[in-house]
Each structure stands twice: as structure tokens, then as C-alpha cells.
Amino acid sequence: MPSVAEHYDIAPGGREAEQPYAALDLGSNSFHLIVAYDHGDRLQVVDRHKEMVRLAEGLKVDNTLSASVAARAIACLKRLGQRIRDLPPGNVRVVGTNTLRKARNSQDFIEAAERALGHRVEIISGREEARLIYLGVSHSLEPIEDSAETRLVVDIGGGSTELILGRQFQPHLMESLYMGCVSMSEAFFGDGKLLEHRFRDAEYAARQELEVLEEIYRARGWDTVIGASGSILAIHDAILELTGERGITNEGLATLKGHLLDKGHINDVGLEAIDAERAPVFAGGLAITAAVVDALDIDSMTVSDGALREGLLHDLLGRIHAQDIRETTVADLMHRYHVDARHARRVAGTVARILEQVSWDLAENLAGKRVPNGLGASSRNGGLNGMPGSLSGAAAARLLRWAALLHEIGMDIAHSQYHKHGGYLLDNMDLPGFSRPEQHNLSMIVRSHRRKFPIEELDGSPGLIALCVLLRLAVVLHRGRTENTLPAFWIAPTGAGEIRITFPRKWLAEHLLTKLDLEQEAEYLSVIPLKLIVTAV
């Protein structure tokens, strides 16, 4: 597919040794790459690249991605990989959206994409996509526009449409709808004919999707409306070309629709704003935009160049500058579900202490053992250190700490089986800042922190199993829920499928219940199979 690239060959402030940051949006219509330097108060963009891959075009009736479209997409990613492969993993974020959320065979594509790019691919939820879009749009506004006004942001992608209400950089109401310019165009304009009844049917279909939320949004209200991404930008430019008016209004949309109906076919629209690549999906985007404007009674919509990829960059920089939205999410969950914060922090401190001692020797130890589900890295879990199947480094340490802080979240549902309740909650809630693989890993660690070890649910990932084991040991050591400080203890793998924990002899003799708890834990861990040995010195 032809591409659109912008490259700025400049040395950012003379800091040649500084590494740039990159964000890649694997959208349902286009793949967008942005590369920029962080100048504290602003991003200096040095490279942009867009290719209209139309990934959603390859989504078949059974929700599998066709081999031909997948191959087209991977060819694009191999080209993009040349630009970002050598960047540090911590400087790059790559996310997949609606089509990869829906595709039943998306994992095969993700693995091929990660090999092509040299970086991990995250699948994000619809609401996480909405949050990042809002962040990108908000950062794109001039400072004078960044007021306390409430703004409605509308983004029409290839496979989904996001609507977000918020103020400044904080979204308050987010929705992601299963309709986009590619899917809508295929459903109603697949043969290229632009007919009035088809536009009407497409707008009715979009209104049906909007019906469940239009009253909620209208009741909340807004001061300004901003449209983002390719479809809305193209519609804005097409209306400007036809009427000379800036902004998207009902009148402008009607004029544009009338022009298209006069032309009658997507290959003969006669507008510079609609290029040959955009034309096949333009009518679907126009129908959705008209439905949104009508359903929400929007007077006028301005447009923004900021979108998901810019939001990704700002979110990435927030993590680097200790403004990680995931930390806020975990704190909010602890408060919302009445987690005993002092106990949770004690467990988190102990599990960090254990992690320092075992490093990743335990995961490597487990990788050599045979278990019922088979051991070896599971790509479903996603890589936490750049590549799939790798559960290591600072990212895994953060995940383990968050699991420790949230391990009792399920108690707010019921004490019985609370680890299962907690795992279910974390796997099914919208967690701002977390990708779907991160969220699944977090839920599995919480799900597995006590009682029977669910080896059959852990996808055979030695790294994830190791994290579960470490949290289980920390929870056992704090079962008494007292403020008493634990003694010095040592823990390390001592052989294939074996881990040893050593305590001072006097302390262990005075804490017989803890010794019994550890002996019971050894029985639970035997299914991995992992032998837990408790000794005293």
C-alpha cells in the first residue's frame, strides 16, 4: 500500500546521543507511526509515517483475519521496523485496536508483528483506546484552549468509534462503539455505489449503536466538540473545499452528502480532500459522522491533529516521569474495594524482598521442568520486557507489586473464594493504563495467590508461574496480619524444580503456625511441580 511519511532530519537541540520515543497505532484502517524527542514541556516530532493497511477489511464472518490482509499488514510492519527496531524497549509503545481485539486468530498476527518490529505489541480495550485518544487530542490544543471547559472528543476509526467527555487532560465519560469507516463502508457501500437509501440505512445503523448513550451524553453536556483521526479530518477538508466553511455542521454534512450522491460512485468523487486510498471507506465515515452530529445535536465540530499515537507518546512519557496512570488505577481500586492498605503494603514489601533474592533464577528453573500444561513462554501473556513470553525486569516487578496491593480486592465481594473473585474482577474491569495482556497477567497472579494452584490456567509461562509463587510465599508469611517485622530469611532455587527458604532457627521454633502454613504451601506447589523446602539455621 502507498504510504504517507514525514521525516524531519534535524538534531534536537544538539543532543545527538538522546534516544527518541516512538508510538505505533495498529488501527483498523491505517497504521500510524510517530517518533519524537521529549523536551519536557513539549514533544518535538521528528518522524511520521502512515500506511492505509485497512486491517478491518480482512476480518471475515467468523472473526478470523484473512491471510492476505495479515501478510499486507506484516509487510508494512517490516518497513516500520527499520525505523524503530534499534530503539530501547522502554522508548516504544505499539498498540492494536478494534480489529485485533475482535480477531480470533490475532495472536498469530501479533507474534509475526513483534518479530517484524522487534518490540512488544499490546492489545488495548476500547475504553483504554478512548482514554489515549482524549489524551492525544488534549495535548494537541493550544494552551489558551486548555481551559476548564468540558470537551466532547469524537474519533471515527476503521473499526470503532470513540466518544469521550472530559476536562483538560482528564476524561470523565468514555465509550467505544463497534462501528467504523471500514466496517460501515463494506456493509453499505461495498460495491462502490453511492445511493441515497444506502446513506439512510447506514445512518440508521449508526444511530442504533448511539441510541444507548445519547441521552447520557446530552445530560452531561459540553462546551466544545472536537473531532480526531482520518475520517473526520477528511470530512472537514472536503466540506471546506466545497463550501469554504471551517468546522463540521449539519449543513456542511448535507452539502457533502449531496455532492457524493451527484457523483454516484466512490471512484469519482471529484474532491482533492478525498484521495484514492480514503475513497473506499469515506462514505462509511461520513454516515457515522452525520449520525453522531444528529444523535447528540451537535451544532459544530472542530478538528484536531492529535489522536491515539500522540496519546500513546504522552502516556509513555508519563510513565517515565513517574506519572503512571496505572499507579492511580491501582490506588483507586484499593479505595473502591476497601482493601486493607496497611496489610497489602506489608505483603508488597515482602514480595519485593523475595524478588530481590531469587531474581529470575526461579523462572529459568521452572522452564526446565515439565508440567501438565507444558512449560515454555506463552505469547498470550505478552512480554513485559520488550518481547513476547518474557516476564522479567522492572516491568514484572511493578506487576508483582500491583498484584500484592490488590490481592485481597475480591474480599469486598465475599471472603469465600475471594482470590477467584479478585481474579475475575481484574480480568473483566476497565483498568485505565493497562493493556489487555498486562491486565490478564495481573488477574492471574491475584487468582493464583492462595489455595489450589491453577496450573492449567497459567498458559505454561514460567515467568508468570514464578510471579504467582513469589506472591503466594509473601502472603503465607503475613497470614497472621500482624505488624511484627519478619526476621532475615533467605530464599533461592536450589535445583531443578526446587526452591529453599531458610529462617533463623529460634524464630521458626517460635512460629510453628507459619511453619505449618509453609508445609501446606509445599503441597499446593507440588502440582507445578515445584518442591518447597523449609530449613532453619
Short mmCIF file of N, CA and C in Angstrom, two decimals, residues 5 70 110 139 175 225 292 359 397 497 535:
data_model
loop_
_atom_site.label_atom_id
_atom_site.label_comp_id
_atom_site.label_asym_id
_atom_site.label_seq_id
_atom_site.Cartn_x
_atom_site.Cartn_y
_atom_site.Cartn_z
N ALA A 5 4.59 9.67 4.61
CA ALA A 5 5.65 9.80 5.61
C ALA A 5 6.11 11.23 5.69
N ALA A 70 -3.43 -10.05 6.49
CA ALA A 70 -2.38 -10.16 7.51
C ALA A 70 -1.01 -10.01 6.89
N ILE A 110 -0.03 -11.12 16.00
CA ILE A 110 0.77 -10.36 16.98
C ILE A 110 2.19 -10.90 17.05
N HIS A 139 -3.57 17.20 24.43
CA HIS A 139 -2.21 17.73 24.35
C HIS A 139 -1.97 18.49 23.05
N GLU A 175 -16.77 6.01 25.84
CA GLU A 175 -17.45 4.89 25.20
C GLU A 175 -16.73 4.54 23.90
N VAL A 225 -16.81 20.68 20.88
CA VAL A 225 -16.75 19.35 20.29
C VAL A 225 -15.56 19.31 19.34
N VAL A 292 -23.67 10.83 14.44
CA VAL A 292 -23.20 11.39 15.72
C VAL A 292 -23.69 12.82 15.88
N SER A 359 15.73 -13.24 42.00
CA SER A 359 15.88 -12.68 40.65
C SER A 359 15.00 -13.48 39.71
N ALA A 397 8.45 -6.53 38.05
CA ALA A 397 8.47 -6.15 39.46
C ALA A 397 7.29 -5.24 39.79
N GLY A 497 13.41 -27.58 39.66
CA GLY A 497 12.10 -27.71 40.27
C GLY A 497 12.13 -27.70 41.77
N THR A 535 13.96 -24.69 55.79
CA THR A 535 15.08 -25.06 56.66
C THR A 535 15.34 -23.96 57.68
#
